[in-house]
PDB file of C-alpha atoms in Angstrom:
ATOM      1  CA  MET A   1      26.157  41.004 -25.294  1.00  0.00           C
ATOM      2  CA  VAL A   2      22.902  40.069 -23.250  1.00  0.00           C
ATOM      3  CA  ALA A   3      19.793  42.707 -24.197  1.00  0.00           C
ATOM      4  CA  ASN A   4      18.351  45.057 -22.506  1.00  0.00           C
ATOM      5  CA  LEU A   5      14.701  43.233 -20.828  1.00  0.00           C
ATOM      6  CA  ASP A   6      11.170  44.164 -18.731  1.00  0.00           C
ATOM      7  CA  VAL A   7      10.907  42.731 -15.270  1.00  0.00           C
ATOM      8  CA  GLN A   8       7.918  40.372 -17.044  1.00  0.00           C
ATOM      9  CA  GLN A   9      10.493  39.586 -19.844  1.00  0.00           C
ATOM     10  CA  VAL A  10      12.970  38.153 -16.806  1.00  0.00           C
ATOM     11  CA  GLU A  11      10.294  37.117 -14.406  1.00  0.00           C
ATOM     12  CA  PHE A  12       9.239  34.943 -17.696  1.00  0.00           C
ATOM     13  CA  LEU A  13      12.926  33.185 -18.152  1.00  0.00           C
ATOM     14  CA  GLN A  14      12.981  32.843 -14.060  1.00  0.00           C
ATOM     15  CA  LYS A  15       9.556  30.748 -14.997  1.00  0.00           C
ATOM     16  CA  TYR A  16      11.144  28.616 -17.481  1.00  0.00           C
ATOM     17  CA  HIS A  17      14.380  28.263 -15.758  1.00  0.00           C
ATOM     18  CA  GLU A  18      12.305  27.339 -12.057  1.00  0.00           C
ATOM     19  CA  LEU A  19      10.645  24.627 -14.430  1.00  0.00           C
ATOM     20  CA  LEU A  20      13.287  23.271 -16.461  1.00  0.00           C
ATOM     21  CA  GLU A  21      14.663  22.918 -12.622  1.00  0.00           C
ATOM     22  CA  GLY A  22      11.955  20.814 -11.227  1.00  0.00           C
ATOM     23  CA  MET A  23      11.147  18.874 -13.981  1.00  0.00           C
ATOM     24  CA  SER A  24      14.807  18.115 -14.153  1.00  0.00           C
ATOM     25  CA  GLU A  25      14.648  16.575 -10.167  1.00  0.00           C
ATOM     26  CA  ALA A  26      11.295  15.121 -11.236  1.00  0.00           C
ATOM     27  CA  LEU A  27      13.447  13.699 -14.504  1.00  0.00           C
ATOM     28  CA  GLU A  28      15.993  12.783 -11.382  1.00  0.00           C
ATOM     29  CA  HIS A  29      13.636  11.138  -8.582  1.00  0.00           C
ATOM     30  CA  LEU A  30      12.357   8.680 -11.454  1.00  0.00           C
ATOM     31  CA  ASP A  31      15.466   6.853 -12.808  1.00  0.00           C
ATOM     32  CA  LYS A  32      16.041   6.643  -9.432  1.00  0.00           C
ATOM     33  CA  MET A  33      12.808   4.641  -8.959  1.00  0.00           C
ATOM     34  CA  THR A  34      13.195   0.689  -9.817  1.00  0.00           C
ATOM     35  CA  ASP A  35       9.774   0.242 -10.166  1.00  0.00           C
ATOM     36  CA  VAL A  36       9.336   3.205 -13.087  1.00  0.00           C
ATOM     37  CA  ASN A  37       7.471  -0.008 -15.116  1.00  0.00           C
ATOM     38  CA  GLU A  38       4.945  -1.074 -12.051  1.00  0.00           C
ATOM     39  CA  SER A  39       3.821   2.434 -10.293  1.00  0.00           C
ATOM     40  CA  ASP A  40       1.104   4.756  -9.402  1.00  0.00           C
ATOM     41  CA  ILE A  41       3.587   7.823  -8.650  1.00  0.00           C
ATOM     42  CA  ALA A  42       6.018   6.814 -11.367  1.00  0.00           C
ATOM     43  CA  GLU A  43       2.060   7.737 -13.829  1.00  0.00           C
ATOM     44  CA  THR A  44       1.422  10.594 -12.115  1.00  0.00           C
ATOM     45  CA  LEU A  45       5.036  12.001 -11.199  1.00  0.00           C
ATOM     46  CA  PHE A  46       5.216  10.921 -16.325  1.00  0.00           C
ATOM     47  CA  ALA A  47       2.099  13.080 -16.280  1.00  0.00           C
ATOM     48  CA  ASP A  48       2.884  16.207 -14.473  1.00  0.00           C
ATOM     49  CA  LEU A  49       6.269  16.199 -16.628  1.00  0.00           C
ATOM     50  CA  VAL A  50       3.845  16.013 -19.585  1.00  0.00           C
ATOM     51  CA  LYS A  51       2.004  19.459 -17.878  1.00  0.00           C
ATOM     52  CA  GLY A  52       5.507  20.610 -18.058  1.00  0.00           C
ATOM     53  CA  MET A  53       6.273  19.879 -21.191  1.00  0.00           C
ATOM     54  CA  GLN A  54       2.778  21.744 -22.277  1.00  0.00           C
ATOM     55  CA  GLN A  55       3.930  24.974 -20.318  1.00  0.00           C
ATOM     56  CA  LEU A  56       7.437  24.800 -22.011  1.00  0.00           C
ATOM     57  CA  HIS A  57       6.162  24.601 -25.750  1.00  0.00           C
ATOM     58  CA  ALA A  58       3.651  26.913 -25.129  1.00  0.00           C
ATOM     59  CA  SER A  59       5.661  30.003 -23.559  1.00  0.00           C
ATOM     60  CA  HIS A  60       8.125  29.303 -26.896  1.00  0.00           C
ATOM     61  CA  ASP A  61       5.882  31.746 -28.705  1.00  0.00           C
ATOM     62  CA  GLN A  62       7.570  34.568 -26.248  1.00  0.00           C
ATOM     63  CA  LEU A  63      11.277  32.808 -25.883  1.00  0.00           C
ATOM     64  CA  VAL A  64      12.194  31.890 -29.161  1.00  0.00           C
ATOM     65  CA  PRO A  65      12.426  35.502 -30.509  1.00  0.00           C
ATOM     66  CA  LEU A  66      13.372  36.712 -26.458  1.00  0.00           C
ATOM     67  CA  LEU A  67      16.368  34.123 -26.969  1.00  0.00           C
ATOM     68  CA  ASN A  68      17.191  34.672 -30.827  1.00  0.00           C
ATOM     69  CA  ILE A  69      16.211  30.227 -31.089  1.00  0.00           C
ATOM     70  CA  GLU A  70      16.817  28.873 -33.916  1.00  0.00           C
ATOM     71  CA  THR A  71      14.827  25.797 -33.499  1.00  0.00           C
ATOM     72  CA  LEU A  72      13.527  24.104 -31.322  1.00  0.00           C
ATOM     73  CA  ASN A  73      14.503  20.686 -32.545  1.00  0.00           C
ATOM     74  CA  GLN A  74      16.016  19.862 -29.869  1.00  0.00           C
ATOM     75  CA  PHE A  75      12.744  20.225 -27.759  1.00  0.00           C
ATOM     76  CA  ASP A  76      10.465  19.006 -31.101  1.00  0.00           C
ATOM     77  CA  TYR A  77      12.390  14.896 -30.658  1.00  0.00           C
ATOM     78  CA  LEU A  78      12.639  15.380 -26.628  1.00  0.00           C
ATOM     79  CA  VAL A  79       8.804  16.037 -26.745  1.00  0.00           C
ATOM     80  CA  GLN A  80       9.225  12.836 -28.685  1.00  0.00           C
ATOM     81  CA  SER A  81      10.909  10.441 -26.977  1.00  0.00           C
ATOM     82  CA  MET A  82       8.954  11.362 -24.120  1.00  0.00           C
ATOM     83  CA  SER A  83       5.883  10.633 -26.174  1.00  0.00           C
ATOM     84  CA  LYS A  84       7.357   6.189 -26.630  1.00  0.00           C
ATOM     85  CA  TRP A  85       6.382   6.639 -22.445  1.00  0.00           C
ATOM     86  CA  PHE A  86       2.357   6.420 -23.669  1.00  0.00           C
ATOM     87  CA  GLU A  87       2.820   3.290 -25.485  1.00  0.00           C
ATOM     88  CA  ASN A  88       2.144  -0.400 -24.901  1.00  0.00           C
ATOM     89  CA  ASP A  89       5.967  -2.641 -24.053  1.00  0.00           C
ATOM     90  CA  VAL A  90       7.862  -0.019 -23.250  1.00  0.00           C
ATOM     91  CA  ASP A  91      10.582  -0.372 -21.426  1.00  0.00           C
ATOM     92  CA  LYS A  92      10.269   2.549 -19.382  1.00  0.00           C
ATOM     93  CA  ALA A  93      13.153   3.281 -17.245  1.00  0.00           C
ATOM     94  CA  THR A  94      15.264   2.360 -19.865  1.00  0.00           C
ATOM     95  CA  LEU A  95      13.513   4.869 -22.244  1.00  0.00           C
ATOM     96  CA  LEU A  96      13.983   7.615 -19.215  1.00  0.00           C
ATOM     97  CA  SER A  97      18.414   6.668 -19.431  1.00  0.00           C
ATOM     98  CA  ASP A  98      18.413   6.736 -22.457  1.00  0.00           C
ATOM     99  CA  GLU A  99      16.109   8.466 -24.518  1.00  0.00           C
ATOM    100  CA  VAL A 100      14.571  11.326 -22.272  1.00  0.00           C
ATOM    101  CA  ILE A 101      16.561  12.486 -19.441  1.00  0.00           C
ATOM    102  CA  PRO A 102      19.370  12.989 -21.904  1.00  0.00           C
ATOM    103  CA  ALA A 103      17.111  14.643 -24.778  1.00  0.00           C
ATOM    104  CA  PHE A 104      16.463  16.878 -21.706  1.00  0.00           C
ATOM    105  CA  LEU A 105      18.838  17.813 -20.266  1.00  0.00           C
ATOM    106  CA  GLU A 106      21.188  19.043 -23.182  1.00  0.00           C
ATOM    107  CA  TRP A 107      17.847  21.106 -24.129  1.00  0.00           C
ATOM    108  CA  LYS A 108      18.260  22.312 -20.082  1.00  0.00           C
ATOM    109  CA  LYS A 109      22.144  23.139 -20.750  1.00  0.00           C
ATOM    110  CA  VAL A 110      21.219  24.341 -24.335  1.00  0.00           C
ATOM    111  CA  MET A 111      18.446  27.092 -22.292  1.00  0.00           C
ATOM    112  CA  ASP A 112      20.078  27.399 -19.215  1.00  0.00           C
ATOM    113  CA  HIS A 113      23.067  29.105 -21.708  1.00  0.00           C
ATOM    114  CA  ARG A 114      20.771  31.333 -22.665  1.00  0.00           C
ATOM    115  CA  ILE A 115      18.869  32.504 -20.330  1.00  0.00           C
ATOM    116  CA  GLU A 116      21.012  32.798 -17.226  1.00  0.00           C
ATOM    117  CA  PRO A 117      23.036  35.504 -17.704  1.00  0.00           C
ATOM    118  CA  PHE A 118      20.168  37.237 -17.811  1.00  0.00           C
ATOM    119  CA  ILE A 119      18.327  36.496 -14.819  1.00  0.00           C
ATOM    120  CA  SER A 120      21.694  35.647 -12.949  1.00  0.00           C
ATOM    121  CA  HIS A 121      22.019  39.013 -10.876  1.00  0.00           C
TER     122      HIS A 121
END
């Protein structure tokens, strides 16, 4: 059952969804990079992903009541995984493939499932 949302709420959900899509593409690009541990491009792209995560986080006060989300544990785990990128001696390729990307895709899947009924018309 889909609640009646006003135009701003639907636009908000669309923007959140678009941000998830863009971040998914950026992670896919990072995952395909062979030199992710040494690449300045990878660093810039990851910094953009962190900004995206900050935007997602900032929107959660609005999002949680709108979608009746009970917990943000998955999101918090994703943030913790991403923070490891900045630790010394971390293998960024392994971090991406083993933690960050699976955690992000799981969060995205949950959010897509919640958001899409409101924005697909």
